[in-house]
JSON list of C-alpha atoms in Angstrom, two decimals:
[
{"chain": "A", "resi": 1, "resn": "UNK", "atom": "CA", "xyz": [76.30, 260.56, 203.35]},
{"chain": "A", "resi": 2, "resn": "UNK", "atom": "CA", "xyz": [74.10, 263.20, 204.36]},
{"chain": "A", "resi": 3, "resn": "UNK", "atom": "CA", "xyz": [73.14, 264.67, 207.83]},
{"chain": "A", "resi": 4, "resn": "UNK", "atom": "CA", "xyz": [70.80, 267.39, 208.36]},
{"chain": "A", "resi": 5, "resn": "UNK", "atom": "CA", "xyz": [72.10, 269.97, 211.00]},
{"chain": "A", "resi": 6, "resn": "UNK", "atom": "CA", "xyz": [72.97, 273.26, 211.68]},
{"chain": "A", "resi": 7, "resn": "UNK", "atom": "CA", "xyz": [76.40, 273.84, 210.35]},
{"chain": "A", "resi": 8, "resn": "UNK", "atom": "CA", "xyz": [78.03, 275.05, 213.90]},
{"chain": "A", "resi": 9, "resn": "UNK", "atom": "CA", "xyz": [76.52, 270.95, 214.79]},
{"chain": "A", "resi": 10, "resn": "UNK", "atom": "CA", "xyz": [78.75, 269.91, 211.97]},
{"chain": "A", "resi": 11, "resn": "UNK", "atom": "CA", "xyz": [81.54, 271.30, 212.30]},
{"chain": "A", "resi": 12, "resn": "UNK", "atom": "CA", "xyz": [81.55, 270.15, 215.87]},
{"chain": "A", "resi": 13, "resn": "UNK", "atom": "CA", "xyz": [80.72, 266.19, 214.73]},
{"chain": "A", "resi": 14, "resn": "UNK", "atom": "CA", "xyz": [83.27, 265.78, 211.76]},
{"chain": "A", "resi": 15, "resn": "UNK", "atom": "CA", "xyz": [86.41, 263.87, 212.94]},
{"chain": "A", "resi": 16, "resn": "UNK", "atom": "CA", "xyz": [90.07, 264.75, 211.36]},
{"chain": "A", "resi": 17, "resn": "UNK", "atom": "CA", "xyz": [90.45, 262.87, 209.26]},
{"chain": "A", "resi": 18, "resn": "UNK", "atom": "CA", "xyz": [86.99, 263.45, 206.93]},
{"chain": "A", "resi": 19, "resn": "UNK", "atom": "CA", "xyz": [88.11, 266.71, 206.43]},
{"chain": "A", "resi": 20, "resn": "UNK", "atom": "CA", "xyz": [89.76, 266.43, 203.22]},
{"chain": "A", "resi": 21, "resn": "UNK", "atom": "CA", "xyz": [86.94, 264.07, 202.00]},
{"chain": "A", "resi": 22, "resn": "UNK", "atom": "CA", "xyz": [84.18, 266.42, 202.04]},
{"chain": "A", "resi": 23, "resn": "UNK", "atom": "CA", "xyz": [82.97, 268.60, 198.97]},
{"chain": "A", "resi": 24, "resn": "UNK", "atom": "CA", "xyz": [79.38, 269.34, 199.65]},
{"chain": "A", "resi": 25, "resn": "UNK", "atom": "CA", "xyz": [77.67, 270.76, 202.67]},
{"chain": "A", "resi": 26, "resn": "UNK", "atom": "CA", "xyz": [73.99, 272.18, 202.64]},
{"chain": "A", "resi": 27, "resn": "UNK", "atom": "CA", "xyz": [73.41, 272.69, 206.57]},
{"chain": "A", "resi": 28, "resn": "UNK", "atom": "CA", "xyz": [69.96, 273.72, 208.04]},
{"chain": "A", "resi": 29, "resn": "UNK", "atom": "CA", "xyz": [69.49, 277.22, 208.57]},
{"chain": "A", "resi": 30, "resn": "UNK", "atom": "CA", "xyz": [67.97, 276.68, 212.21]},
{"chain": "A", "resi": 31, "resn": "UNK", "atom": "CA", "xyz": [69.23, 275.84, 215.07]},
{"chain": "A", "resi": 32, "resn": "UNK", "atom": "CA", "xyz": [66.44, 273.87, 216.14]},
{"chain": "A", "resi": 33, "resn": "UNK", "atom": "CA", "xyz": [66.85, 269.92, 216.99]},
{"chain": "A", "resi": 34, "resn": "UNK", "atom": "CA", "xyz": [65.77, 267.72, 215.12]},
{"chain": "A", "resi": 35, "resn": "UNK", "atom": "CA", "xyz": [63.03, 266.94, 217.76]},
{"chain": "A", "resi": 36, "resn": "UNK", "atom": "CA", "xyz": [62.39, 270.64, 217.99]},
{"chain": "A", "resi": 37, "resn": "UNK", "atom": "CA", "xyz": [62.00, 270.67, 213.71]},
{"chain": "A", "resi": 38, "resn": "UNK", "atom": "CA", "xyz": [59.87, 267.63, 213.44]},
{"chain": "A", "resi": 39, "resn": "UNK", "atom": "CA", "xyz": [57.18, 269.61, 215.87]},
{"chain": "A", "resi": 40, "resn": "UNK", "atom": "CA", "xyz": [57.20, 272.80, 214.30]},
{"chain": "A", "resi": 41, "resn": "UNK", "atom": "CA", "xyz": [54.34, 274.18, 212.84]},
{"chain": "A", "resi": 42, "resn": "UNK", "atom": "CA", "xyz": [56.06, 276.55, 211.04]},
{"chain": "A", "resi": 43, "resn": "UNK", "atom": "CA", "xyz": [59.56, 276.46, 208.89]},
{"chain": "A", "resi": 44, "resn": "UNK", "atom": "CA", "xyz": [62.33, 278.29, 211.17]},
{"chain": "A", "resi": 45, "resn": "UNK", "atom": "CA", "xyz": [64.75, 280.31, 208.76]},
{"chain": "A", "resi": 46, "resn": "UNK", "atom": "CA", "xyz": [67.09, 281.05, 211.37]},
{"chain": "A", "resi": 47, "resn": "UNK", "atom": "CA", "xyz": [69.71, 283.73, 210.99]},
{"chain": "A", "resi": 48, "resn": "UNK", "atom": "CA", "xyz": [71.00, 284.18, 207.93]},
{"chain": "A", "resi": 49, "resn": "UNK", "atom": "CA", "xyz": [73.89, 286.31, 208.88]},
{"chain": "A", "resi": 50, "resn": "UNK", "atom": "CA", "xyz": [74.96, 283.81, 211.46]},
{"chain": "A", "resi": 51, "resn": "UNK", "atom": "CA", "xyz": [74.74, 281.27, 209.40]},
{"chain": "A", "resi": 52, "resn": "UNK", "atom": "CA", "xyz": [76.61, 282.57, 206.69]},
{"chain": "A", "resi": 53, "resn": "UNK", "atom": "CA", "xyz": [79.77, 283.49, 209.15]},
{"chain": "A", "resi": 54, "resn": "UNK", "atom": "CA", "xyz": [79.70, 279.66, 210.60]},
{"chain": "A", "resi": 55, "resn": "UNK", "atom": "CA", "xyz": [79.58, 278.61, 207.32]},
{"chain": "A", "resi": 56, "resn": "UNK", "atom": "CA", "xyz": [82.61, 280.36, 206.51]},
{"chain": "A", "resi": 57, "resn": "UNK", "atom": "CA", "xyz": [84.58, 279.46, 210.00]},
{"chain": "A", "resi": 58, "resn": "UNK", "atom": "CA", "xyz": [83.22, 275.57, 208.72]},
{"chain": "A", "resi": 59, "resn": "UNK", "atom": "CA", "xyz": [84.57, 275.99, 205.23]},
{"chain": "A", "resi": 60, "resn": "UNK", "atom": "CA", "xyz": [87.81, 276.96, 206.22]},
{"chain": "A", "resi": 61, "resn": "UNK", "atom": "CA", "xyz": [88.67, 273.66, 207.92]},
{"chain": "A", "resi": 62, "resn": "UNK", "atom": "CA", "xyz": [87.33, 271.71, 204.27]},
{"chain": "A", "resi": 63, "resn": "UNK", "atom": "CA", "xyz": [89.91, 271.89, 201.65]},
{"chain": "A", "resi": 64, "resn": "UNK", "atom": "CA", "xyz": [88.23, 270.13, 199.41]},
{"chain": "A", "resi": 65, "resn": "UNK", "atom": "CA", "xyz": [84.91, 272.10, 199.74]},
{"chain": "A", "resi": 66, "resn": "UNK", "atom": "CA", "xyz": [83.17, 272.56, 196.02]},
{"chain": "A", "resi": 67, "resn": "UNK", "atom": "CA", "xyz": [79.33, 273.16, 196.37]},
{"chain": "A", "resi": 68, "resn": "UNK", "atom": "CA", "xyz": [77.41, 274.59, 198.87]},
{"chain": "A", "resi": 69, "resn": "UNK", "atom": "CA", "xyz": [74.26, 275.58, 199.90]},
{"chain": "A", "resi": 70, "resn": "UNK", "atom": "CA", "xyz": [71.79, 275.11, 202.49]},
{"chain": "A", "resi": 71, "resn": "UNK", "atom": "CA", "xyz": [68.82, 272.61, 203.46]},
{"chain": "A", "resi": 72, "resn": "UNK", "atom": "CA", "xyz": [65.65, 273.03, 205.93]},
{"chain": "A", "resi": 73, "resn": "UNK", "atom": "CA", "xyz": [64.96, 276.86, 206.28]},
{"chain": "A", "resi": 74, "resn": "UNK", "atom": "CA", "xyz": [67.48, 278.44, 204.07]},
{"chain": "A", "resi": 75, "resn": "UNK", "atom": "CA", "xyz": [66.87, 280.87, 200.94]},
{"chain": "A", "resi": 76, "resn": "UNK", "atom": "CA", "xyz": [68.75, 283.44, 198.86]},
{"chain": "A", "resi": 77, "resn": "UNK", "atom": "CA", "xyz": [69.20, 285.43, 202.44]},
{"chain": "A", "resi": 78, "resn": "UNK", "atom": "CA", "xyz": [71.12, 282.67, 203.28]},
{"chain": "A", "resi": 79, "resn": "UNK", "atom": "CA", "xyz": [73.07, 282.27, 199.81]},
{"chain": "A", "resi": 80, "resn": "UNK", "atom": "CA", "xyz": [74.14, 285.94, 199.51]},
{"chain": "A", "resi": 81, "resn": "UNK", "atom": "CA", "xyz": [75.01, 285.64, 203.28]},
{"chain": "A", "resi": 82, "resn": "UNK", "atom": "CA", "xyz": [77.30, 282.83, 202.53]},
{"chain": "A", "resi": 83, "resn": "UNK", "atom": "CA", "xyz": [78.84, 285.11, 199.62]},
{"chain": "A", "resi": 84, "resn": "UNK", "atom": "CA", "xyz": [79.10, 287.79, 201.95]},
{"chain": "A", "resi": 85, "resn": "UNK", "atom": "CA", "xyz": [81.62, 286.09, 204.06]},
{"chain": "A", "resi": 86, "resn": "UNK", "atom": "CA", "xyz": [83.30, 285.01, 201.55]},
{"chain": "A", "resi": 87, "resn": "UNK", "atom": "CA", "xyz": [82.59, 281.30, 201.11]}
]
């Protein structure tokens, strides 16, 4: 399965009892909707801070969590972000 969001949209959508299923996430970096992304003219990056500290609030909730990364918008800001916080 795959779904193409901004990890805080994520973490809000995933019931119980998937937690303990999942072992890949690669969220968007923006924040945008999907509606918003599709009209864009330009790629939104978002905030690579942010999105590293929801990552790590998201992580913490997925035991089984192995691989990560991110999707639409993200780039080594967003990688060394994530290892910032300590994902």
């Amino acid at each position: 399965m795959s779904a193409y969001a901004h990890s805080e949209h994520i973490g809000e959508q995933l019931p119980s009892r998937w937690l303990n299923r999942i072992g890949v996430v690669r969220p968007n970096a923006s924040r945008r909707s999907h509606a918003e992304l599709d009209e864009a003219t330009e790629l939104d990056d978002g905030d690579p801070q942010e999105f590293g500290a929801l990552y790590a609030e998201m992580a913490e909730k997925l035991p089984r969590l192995r691989v990560v990364g991110g999707c639409c918008g993200s780039d080594m800001r967003h990688i060394k972000a994530l290892i910032a916080a300590g994902v």
